[in-house]
CSV table of C-alpha atoms and ligand atoms in Angstrom, one decimal:
chain,number,residue,atom,x,y,z
M,1,UNK,CA,-20.7,-9.1,-24.9
M,2,UNK,CA,-18.6,-6.8,-23.2
M,3,UNK,CA,-19.0,-7.0,-19.3
M,4,UNK,CA,-18.5,-3.7,-17.4
M,5,UNK,CA,-16.8,-4.2,-14.2
M,6,UNK,CA,-16.2,-1.3,-10.9
M,7,UNK,CA,-13.2,-1.6,-9.2
M,8,UNK,CA,-13.3,0.6,-5.7
M,9,UNK,CA,-9.5,1.3,-4.6
M,10,UNK,CA,-6.8,1.6,-7.7
M,11,UNK,CA,-4.0,0.0,-5.5
M,12,UNK,CA,-2.2,-3.1,-6.1
M,13,UNK,CA,-5.1,-5.6,-6.0
M,14,UNK,CA,-7.3,-3.2,-7.7
M,15,UNK,CA,-4.5,-3.1,-10.8
M,16,UNK,CA,-4.2,-6.7,-10.7
M,17,UNK,CA,-8.0,-7.0,-11.3
M,18,UNK,CA,-8.0,-4.9,-14.7
M,19,UNK,CA,-4.5,-6.9,-15.2
M,20,UNK,CA,-6.6,-10.4,-15.5
M,21,UNK,CA,-9.2,-8.8,-17.6
M,22,UNK,CA,-6.7,-7.8,-20.4
M,23,UNK,CA,-7.5,-9.8,-23.5
M,24,UNK,CA,-11.0,-10.5,-22.3
M,25,UNK,CA,-14.4,-9.0,-23.1
M,26,UNK,CA,-14.2,-7.1,-20.0
M,27,UNK,CA,-14.5,-3.3,-19.3
M,28,UNK,CA,-12.7,-2.1,-15.9
M,29,UNK,CA,-13.3,1.0,-14.5
M,30,UNK,CA,-11.4,1.4,-11.4
M,31,UNK,CA,-12.4,4.4,-8.8
M,32,UNK,CA,-10.2,5.9,-6.2
M,33,UNK,CA,-10.3,8.4,-3.8
M,34,UNK,CA,-6.8,9.6,-3.7
M,35,UNK,CA,-5.7,12.2,-6.5
M,36,UNK,CA,-3.6,9.6,-7.6
M,37,UNK,CA,-3.2,5.6,-7.8
M,38,UNK,CA,-1.3,2.8,-6.3
M,39,UNK,CA,-2.9,3.2,-2.4
M,40,UNK,CA,-0.4,1.9,0.1
M,41,UNK,CA,2.4,1.9,-2.4
M,42,UNK,CA,2.9,5.5,-2.2
M,43,UNK,CA,5.2,8.1,-3.4
M,44,UNK,CA,5.4,12.0,-2.7
M,45,UNK,CA,8.3,14.5,-4.0
M,46,UNK,CA,9.2,17.5,-1.7
M,47,UNK,CA,12.2,19.7,-1.7
M,48,UNK,CA,14.0,18.1,-4.2
M,49,UNK,CA,13.4,14.7,-2.9
M,50,UNK,CA,11.4,11.6,-3.7
M,51,UNK,CA,10.2,9.3,-1.4
M,52,UNK,CA,7.8,6.0,-0.8
M,53,UNK,CA,6.2,6.6,2.5
M,54,UNK,CA,4.2,3.6,2.2
M,55,UNK,CA,5.7,0.3,1.3
M,56,UNK,CA,9.1,0.6,0.4
M,57,UNK,CA,9.8,-2.1,-1.8
M,58,UNK,CA,8.5,-5.4,-3.7
M,59,UNK,CA,10.1,-8.5,-2.7
M,60,UNK,CA,8.7,-11.2,-4.1
M,61,UNK,CA,11.4,-13.6,-2.8
M,62,UNK,CA,12.1,-16.4,-5.1
M,63,UNK,CA,9.0,-16.2,-7.0
M,64,UNK,CA,10.3,-16.2,-10.5
M,65,UNK,CA,7.0,-15.4,-12.2
M,66,UNK,CA,6.7,-12.2,-10.3
M,67,UNK,CA,10.3,-11.0,-11.3
M,68,UNK,CA,9.5,-11.9,-15.0
M,69,UNK,CA,6.4,-9.7,-14.4
M,70,UNK,CA,8.5,-6.7,-13.4
M,71,UNK,CA,10.4,-7.2,-16.0
M,72,UNK,CA,7.7,-7.4,-18.8
M,73,UNK,CA,6.2,-4.2,-17.5
M,74,UNK,CA,9.5,-2.6,-18.5
M,75,UNK,CA,12.9,-2.5,-16.7
M,76,UNK,CA,13.6,1.2,-17.2
M,77,UNK,CA,13.8,2.7,-14.1
M,78,UNK,CA,13.7,-0.6,-12.1
M,79,UNK,CA,16.0,-0.9,-9.4
M,80,UNK,CA,17.2,-3.5,-6.7
M,81,UNK,CA,17.9,-1.7,-3.3
M,82,UNK,CA,21.4,-3.3,-2.9
M,83,UNK,CA,22.4,-2.9,0.7
M,84,UNK,CA,20.9,-5.2,3.3
M,85,UNK,CA,18.3,-4.5,6.2
M,86,UNK,CA,19.5,-5.1,9.0
M,87,UNK,CA,17.6,-5.5,12.5
M,88,UNK,CA,17.5,-3.7,16.0
M,89,UNK,CA,16.4,-5.2,19.2
M,90,UNK,CA,14.2,-3.8,22.2
M,91,UNK,CA,17.7,-1.9,23.5
M,92,UNK,CA,18.7,-0.7,20.3
M,93,UNK,CA,21.2,-3.3,19.9
M,94,UNK,CA,21.7,-3.5,16.0
M,95,UNK,CA,22.6,-6.9,14.2
M,96,UNK,CA,23.3,-7.8,10.8
M,97,UNK,CA,21.1,-9.4,8.6
M,98,UNK,CA,17.6,-11.0,8.9
M,99,UNK,CA,17.9,-13.1,5.7
M,100,UNK,CA,15.0,-11.8,3.4
M,101,UNK,CA,16.6,-12.9,0.6
M,102,UNK,CA,16.0,-11.9,-3.4
M,103,UNK,CA,15.9,-8.4,-4.7
M,104,UNK,CA,14.2,-5.2,-3.2
M,105,UNK,CA,12.6,-3.9,-6.2
M,106,UNK,CA,11.5,-0.3,-6.5
M,107,UNK,CA,11.5,2.1,-9.1
M,108,UNK,CA,13.5,5.3,-9.8
M,109,UNK,CA,10.7,7.3,-10.2
M,110,UNK,CA,9.0,5.9,-6.8
M,111,UNK,CA,7.0,2.5,-6.1
M,112,UNK,CA,4.0,3.9,-7.5
M,113,UNK,CA,5.4,3.2,-10.8
M,114,UNK,CA,4.2,-0.4,-10.4
M,115,UNK,CA,0.7,0.1,-10.2
M,116,UNK,CA,0.6,3.0,-13.1
M,117,UNK,CA,2.4,0.6,-15.2
M,118,UNK,CA,0.0,-2.3,-14.6
M,119,UNK,CA,-2.9,0.2,-15.3
M,120,UNK,CA,-1.2,1.4,-18.3
M,121,UNK,CA,-0.5,-2.0,-19.9
M,122,UNK,CA,-4.5,-3.0,-18.9
M,123,UNK,CA,-5.8,0.3,-20.2
M,124,UNK,CA,-8.8,0.4,-17.5
M,125,UNK,CA,-10.4,3.4,-17.0
M,126,UNK,CA,-9.5,5.5,-13.7
M,127,UNK,CA,-11.6,7.8,-11.8
M,128,UNK,CA,-9.3,9.1,-9.4
M,129,UNK,CA,-10.7,12.0,-6.4
M,130,UNK,CA,-13.6,10.2,-6.5
M,131,UNK,CA,-14.6,8.6,-3.1
M,132,UNK,CA,-17.3,5.2,-3.4
M,133,UNK,CA,-19.7,6.2,-0.9
M,134,UNK,CA,-22.5,3.5,-1.2
M,135,UNK,CA,-23.6,1.2,-3.7
M,136,UNK,CA,-26.8,-0.8,-4.5
M,137,UNK,CA,-28.0,-3.8,-6.4
M,138,UNK,CA,-30.8,-2.7,-9.0
M,139,UNK,CA,-32.5,-5.0,-11.5
M,140,UNK,CA,-30.0,-4.1,-14.3
M,141,UNK,CA,-26.5,-4.4,-12.2
M,142,UNK,CA,-24.6,-2.5,-9.8
M,143,UNK,CA,-24.8,1.4,-9.4
M,144,UNK,CA,-22.4,3.2,-7.4
M,145,UNK,CA,-22.4,6.5,-5.8
M,146,UNK,CA,-19.8,8.9,-5.1
M,147,UNK,CA,-19.3,11.6,-2.0
M,148,UNK,CA,-20.3,14.2,-4.9
M,149,UNK,CA,-23.8,12.7,-5.4
M,150,UNK,CA,-22.5,11.2,-8.7
M,151,UNK,CA,-23.8,7.5,-9.6
M,152,UNK,CA,-22.0,5.3,-11.9
M,153,UNK,CA,-22.9,2.2,-13.6
M,154,UNK,CA,-24.8,0.0,-14.1
M,155,UNK,CA,-22.1,-2.6,-13.8
M,156,UNK,CA,-22.0,-6.5,-14.4
M,157,UNK,CA,-19.6,-6.7,-11.0
M,158,UNK,CA,-18.1,-4.6,-8.4
M,159,UNK,CA,-14.7,-5.1,-6.8
M,160,UNK,CA,-13.9,-3.7,-3.5
M,161,UNK,CA,-10.2,-3.9,-2.4
M,162,UNK,CA,-10.0,-0.8,0.0
M,163,UNK,CA,-8.1,-2.2,3.6
M,164,UNK,CA,-11.4,-4.1,5.2
M,165,UNK,CA,-12.5,-1.5,7.7
M,166,UNK,CA,-13.4,0.9,5.0
M,167,UNK,CA,-14.7,-2.2,2.9
M,168,UNK,CA,-16.6,-3.1,5.9
M,169,UNK,CA,-18.1,0.5,5.7
M,170,UNK,CA,-18.9,0.5,2.1
M,171,UNK,CA,-20.9,-2.7,2.8
M,172,UNK,CA,-22.8,-1.3,5.6
M,173,UNK,CA,-23.9,1.6,3.2
M,174,UNK,CA,-25.2,-0.8,0.7
M,175,UNK,CA,-28.3,-1.4,-0.4
M,176,UNK,CA,-29.4,-5.0,-1.1
M,177,UNK,CA,-31.9,-7.1,0.5
M,178,UNK,CA,-30.0,-10.2,0.6
M,179,UNK,CA,-28.2,-12.5,3.3
M,180,UNK,CA,-25.3,-13.1,1.4
M,181,UNK,CA,-24.9,-9.3,2.3
M,182,UNK,CA,-24.8,-9.7,6.1
M,183,UNK,CA,-22.7,-12.8,5.7
M,184,UNK,CA,-19.3,-10.9,3.6
M,185,UNK,CA,-20.3,-7.8,5.9
M,186,UNK,CA,-19.7,-9.6,9.3
M,187,UNK,CA,-16.8,-11.4,8.1
M,188,UNK,CA,-15.2,-8.2,6.5
M,189,UNK,CA,-15.7,-6.0,9.7
M,190,UNK,CA,-14.3,-8.9,11.9
M,191,UNK,CA,-10.7,-8.3,9.8
M,192,UNK,CA,-8.3,-6.1,12.2
M,193,UNK,CA,-5.8,-4.2,11.0
M,194,UNK,CA,-2.8,-2.3,12.5
M,195,UNK,CA,-1.8,1.5,12.4
M,196,UNK,CA,1.7,2.8,11.6
M,197,UNK,CA,2.4,6.2,11.6
M,198,UNK,CA,5.8,7.2,9.3
M,199,UNK,CA,7.8,10.1,9.7
M,200,UNK,CA,10.3,11.4,7.5
M,201,UNK,CA,13.5,13.1,8.8
M,202,UNK,CA,15.6,15.2,6.1
M,203,UNK,CA,18.8,16.1,6.8
M,204,UNK,CA,21.7,18.0,4.9
M,205,UNK,CA,24.5,15.4,5.4
M,206,UNK,CA,25.5,12.2,4.3
M,207,UNK,CA,25.3,9.2,6.8
M,208,UNK,CA,27.4,6.3,5.7
M,209,UNK,CA,26.1,3.0,7.1
M,210,UNK,CA,26.6,-0.7,5.8
M,211,UNK,CA,22.4,-1.2,5.6
M,212,UNK,CA,19.6,0.2,3.9
M,213,UNK,CA,17.0,-0.2,6.6
M,214,UNK,CA,16.7,-1.4,10.2
M,215,UNK,CA,13.8,-3.7,11.1
M,216,UNK,CA,12.7,-4.5,15.0
M,217,UNK,CA,11.7,-8.2,14.5
M,218,UNK,CA,10.9,-8.7,18.6
M,219,UNK,CA,8.2,-5.4,17.9
M,220,UNK,CA,9.5,-3.9,21.3
M,221,UNK,CA,11.4,-0.8,20.2
M,222,UNK,CA,8.9,2.2,19.2
M,223,UNK,CA,10.8,2.3,16.0
M,224,UNK,CA,9.6,-0.3,13.9
M,225,UNK,CA,11.3,0.2,10.8
M,226,UNK,CA,13.7,2.9,9.4
M,227,UNK,CA,15.0,3.5,6.0
M,228,UNK,CA,17.6,5.4,4.2
M,229,UNK,CA,15.8,6.8,1.2
M,230,UNK,CA,19.0,7.7,-0.5
M,231,UNK,CA,19.9,4.2,-1.2
M,232,UNK,CA,17.3,4.3,-3.7
M,233,UNK,CA,18.4,6.2,-7.0
M,234,UNK,CA,17.2,9.6,-8.0
M,235,UNK,CA,15.4,10.0,-4.6
M,236,UNK,CA,17.6,12.0,-2.8
M,237,UNK,CA,20.2,14.8,-4.0
M,238,UNK,CA,23.9,14.0,-3.3
M,239,UNK,CA,25.3,14.9,0.3
M,240,UNK,CA,21.5,14.7,1.9
M,241,UNK,CA,19.8,11.9,3.8
M,242,UNK,CA,16.1,11.3,4.1
M,243,UNK,CA,15.2,8.8,6.7
M,244,UNK,CA,12.0,6.9,6.6
M,245,UNK,CA,10.7,6.1,10.3
M,246,UNK,CA,7.6,3.7,10.5
M,247,UNK,CA,6.9,3.6,14.1
M,248,UNK,CA,5.5,0.6,16.2
M,249,UNK,CA,1.7,0.6,16.2
M,250,UNK,CA,1.5,1.5,20.1
M,251,UNK,CA,3.6,4.5,19.2
M,252,UNK,CA,1.5,5.3,16.3
M,253,UNK,CA,-2.2,5.0,18.2
M,254,UNK,CA,-1.1,7.1,20.8
M,255,UNK,CA,1.1,10.0,18.9
M,256,UNK,CA,-1.8,9.5,15.8
M,257,UNK,CA,-2.8,13.1,16.0
M,258,UNK,CA,0.0,14.7,17.6
M,259,UNK,CA,1.0,17.8,15.5
M,260,UNK,CA,3.8,16.8,13.4
M,261,UNK,CA,6.4,19.1,14.8
M,262,UNK,CA,6.5,17.6,18.4
M,263,UNK,CA,5.9,13.9,16.9
M,264,UNK,CA,8.8,14.9,14.9
M,265,UNK,CA,11.0,16.0,17.8
M,266,UNK,CA,10.1,12.8,19.8
M,267,UNK,CA,10.9,10.6,17.1
M,268,UNK,CA,14.2,12.1,15.8
M,269,UNK,CA,15.6,11.9,19.5
M,270,UNK,CA,14.7,8.1,19.4
M,271,UNK,CA,16.3,7.9,16.1
M,272,UNK,CA,19.6,9.7,17.2
M,273,UNK,CA,20.1,7.2,20.3
M,274,UNK,CA,19.0,4.3,17.9
M,275,UNK,CA,21.7,5.5,15.6
M,276,UNK,CA,24.0,7.2,18.3
M,277,UNK,CA,24.5,10.7,16.3
M,278,UNK,CA,23.4,13.7,18.7
M,279,UNK,CA,23.1,15.3,14.8
M,280,UNK,CA,20.3,13.4,14.1
M,281,UNK,CA,18.0,15.1,17.1
M,282,UNK,CA,17.8,18.2,14.6
M,283,UNK,CA,16.2,17.4,10.8
M,284,UNK,CA,15.8,20.5,8.7
M,285,UNK,CA,12.7,19.4,7.4
M,286,UNK,CA,10.2,16.5,8.2
M,287,UNK,CA,6.8,15.3,6.8
M,288,UNK,CA,4.8,12.5,8.0
M,289,UNK,CA,2.0,9.8,7.1
M,290,UNK,CA,-0.6,8.4,9.0
M,291,UNK,CA,-1.7,5.0,8.2
M,292,UNK,CA,-4.4,4.0,9.9
M,293,UNK,CA,-5.2,1.2,7.9
M,294,UNK,CA,-1.4,0.0,7.5
M,295,UNK,CA,-1.2,-4.0,7.5
M,296,UNK,CA,-3.8,-6.6,8.3
M,297,UNK,CA,-3.5,-8.4,11.4
M,298,UNK,CA,-5.8,-11.0,10.2
M,299,UNK,CA,-7.6,-12.6,7.0
M,300,UNK,CA,-11.0,-13.1,5.7
M,301,UNK,CA,-12.2,-16.9,5.7
M,302,UNK,CA,-12.1,-17.6,1.8
M,303,UNK,CA,-15.8,-19.0,1.8
M,304,UNK,CA,-17.3,-15.9,3.1
M,305,UNK,CA,-15.0,-13.8,0.8
M,306,UNK,CA,-16.7,-15.6,-2.1
M,307,UNK,CA,-20.1,-16.0,-0.8
M,308,UNK,CA,-21.4,-12.7,-3.1
M,309,UNK,CA,-19.7,-13.5,-5.6
M,310,UNK,CA,-22.3,-15.3,-7.7
M,311,UNK,CA,-24.2,-12.1,-7.7
M,312,UNK,CA,-21.3,-10.1,-9.0
M,313,UNK,CA,-19.9,-8.6,-5.7
M,314,UNK,CA,-16.3,-9.5,-5.2
M,315,UNK,CA,-13.7,-8.6,-2.5
M,316,UNK,CA,-9.9,-8.4,-3.1
M,317,UNK,CA,-6.4,-7.1,-1.5
M,318,UNK,CA,-3.6,-7.8,1.4
M,319,UNK,CA,-6.6,-8.6,3.5
M,320,UNK,CA,-8.1,-11.1,1.5
M,321,UNK,CA,-4.9,-12.8,0.9
M,322,UNK,CA,-3.7,-12.6,4.3
M,323,UNK,CA,-0.5,-10.7,3.8
M,324,UNK,CA,0.4,-7.3,3.8
M,325,UNK,CA,2.8,-7.1,0.5
M,326,UNK,CA,2.2,-5.4,-2.6
M,327,UNK,CA,3.0,-8.6,-4.7
M,328,UNK,CA,0.6,-10.6,-2.9
M,329,UNK,CA,-2.5,-8.0,-3.0
M,330,UNK,CA,-1.5,-7.6,-6.4
M,331,UNK,CA,-1.7,-11.3,-7.1
M,332,UNK,CA,-5.3,-11.7,-5.0
M,333,UNK,CA,-6.4,-9.2,-7.5
M,334,UNK,CA,-5.3,-10.9,-10.6
M,335,UNK,CA,-6.9,-14.2,-9.0
M,336,UNK,CA,-10.2,-12.2,-8.2
M,337,UNK,CA,-9.7,-10.3,-11.7
M,338,UNK,CA,-9.8,-14.0,-13.3
M,339,UNK,CA,-12.7,-15.0,-11.6
M,340,UNK,CA,-14.6,-11.6,-12.3
M,341,UNK,CA,-13.7,-12.0,-16.1
M,342,UNK,CA,-15.0,-15.5,-16.5
M,343,UNK,CA,-11.3,-17.2,-16.8
M,344,UNK,CA,-11.8,-19.6,-14.0
H,1,LIG,C1,4.0,1.8,6.0
H,1,LIG,C2,3.7,1.0,5.3
H,1,LIG,C3,5.1,0.0,4.8
H,1,LIG,C4,4.7,-1.2,4.1
H,1,LIG,N1,6.0,-1.8,3.7
H,1,LIG,C5,6.0,-2.4,2.7
H,1,LIG,C6,6.7,-3.1,2.3
H,1,LIG,O1,7.9,-2.7,2.3
H,1,LIG,N2,6.8,-4.1,1.1
H,1,LIG,C7,5.7,-4.5,1.0
H,1,LIG,O2,5.8,-5.4,-0.3
H,1,LIG,N3,4.5,-4.0,1.6
H,1,LIG,C8,4.4,-3.3,2.1
H,1,LIG,N4,3.6,-2.5,2.7
H,1,LIG,C9,2.2,-3.2,2.3
H,1,LIG,C10,1.5,-2.7,1.5
H,1,LIG,O3,1.8,-1.2,0.9
H,1,LIG,C11,0.2,-3.3,0.7
H,1,LIG,O4,-0.1,-4.4,1.2
H,1,LIG,C12,-0.3,-2.9,-0.3
H,1,LIG,O5,-0.1,-2.3,-1.3
H,1,LIG,C13,-2.1,-3.5,-0.3
H,1,LIG,O6,-2.7,-3.0,-1.3
H,1,LIG,P1,-4.1,-3.2,-1.7
H,1,LIG,O7,-4.6,-3.0,-3.1
H,1,LIG,O8,-4.6,-4.2,-1.2
H,1,LIG,O9,-4.6,-1.8,-0.9
H,1,LIG,P2,-4.3,-0.4,-1.1
H,1,LIG,O10,-2.9,0.0,-1.6
H,1,LIG,O11,-4.8,0.5,0.5
H,1,LIG,O12,-5.5,0.5,-2.3
H,1,LIG,C14,-6.8,0.4,-1.6
H,1,LIG,C15,-7.1,2.0,-2.3
H,1,LIG,O13,-8.7,1.8,-2.1
H,1,LIG,C16,-8.7,3.5,-1.9
H,1,LIG,N5,-10.2,3.4,-1.4
H,1,LIG,C17,-10.4,3.3,0.0
H,1,LIG,N6,-11.6,4.0,0.4
H,1,LIG,C18,-12.7,4.1,-0.8
H,1,LIG,C19,-13.2,4.4,-1.2
H,1,LIG,N7,-14.3,4.9,-0.5
H,1,LIG,N8,-13.7,5.0,-2.7
H,1,LIG,C20,-12.6,4.9,-3.3
H,1,LIG,N9,-11.4,4.7,-3.1
H,1,LIG,C21,-11.1,4.0,-2.2
H,1,LIG,C22,-7.5,4.0,-1.7
H,1,LIG,O14,-7.2,5.3,-1.6
H,1,LIG,C23,-6.6,3.2,-2.0
H,1,LIG,O15,-5.8,3.4,-3.2
H,1,LIG,C24,3.7,-1.5,3.8
H,1,LIG,C25,2.1,-0.6,4.0
H,1,LIG,C26,2.6,0.2,4.8
H,1,LIG,C27,1.1,1.2,5.2
């Protein structure tokens, strides 16, 4: 008999669930509040440029299985960013290498290709622009209600994959009188996330540097990460530069609601000083993305995470696995998906 599974969130973890349910008697329906899929591994297009304004690349390191998996999904447009990641310190000193090893995978058409290809291969149904507001346990299964008041279901199981604070909100709005819900909610609510405001700076000239990106390992510089999107094929036209600047959490929280123009002025000035190039104070256009829930700071206890699974309520995502990486979230989704499909 076919089991019907609802997955809230179509990021790496959500499509991982769908992937694990391939070739099993399971029908997966993904719901995402965004207009497209892929969550924090996001790509945007503007003024002839394409840029990944959340996750920058997939770096599974020495994990041969995941590398092989990317090939299986289709290697057309799959690219390794060849230039290295260097570091900068609190004083703005730039140094070679951080030894992150292995390929840095993305796609010429943007990092969203990963989730899109997994979803297509899994043939899962997706409802985008559908924000789930609450769900309820009824005699015939789980029913989900979106913010337009439409109800979906019943489903045999539901998997929640939004960042922990958003999953906690959903659990708080759940109708199910059972102590497992209280235990799960308390455990999810305790998982912290850090905030990152990403600011994009475009310039009508090229930057000649020996690195793709700079990262600040001591976490004492207001710029946490800075990368050159033109190092990715088909992202930035020749003769132009597009910097992705991810600000440190303290700066990001303090400036989260500041209008883009003044926030971008401040960021461009910091970048010009860091790269010792006064031209960088004046980008010709800018863009931004506030990631209130960017990266998990902790993870959920495994037993708490699984406490309601026998009633068909699951959680998955980077915060369940304990590391904010695309391939880790995906792998966690696959692991949970195998349990949902009864394969473990
Ligand atoms: C700025 C930044 C840089 C990063 N850089 C890297 C990097 O270079 N490499 C790397 O590997 N990782 C990086 N990461 C981390 C990586 O993006 C995440 O770990 C991974 O994408 C998490 O996937 P997920 O499926 O767990 O969650 P998400 O991608 O957050 O997916 C959850 C989905 O749930 C949806 N959702 C939320 N609430 C609801 C609701 N009520 N109803 C319906 N849908 C809902 C969201 O729209 C979202 O699509 C970065 C993250 C950020 C923010």
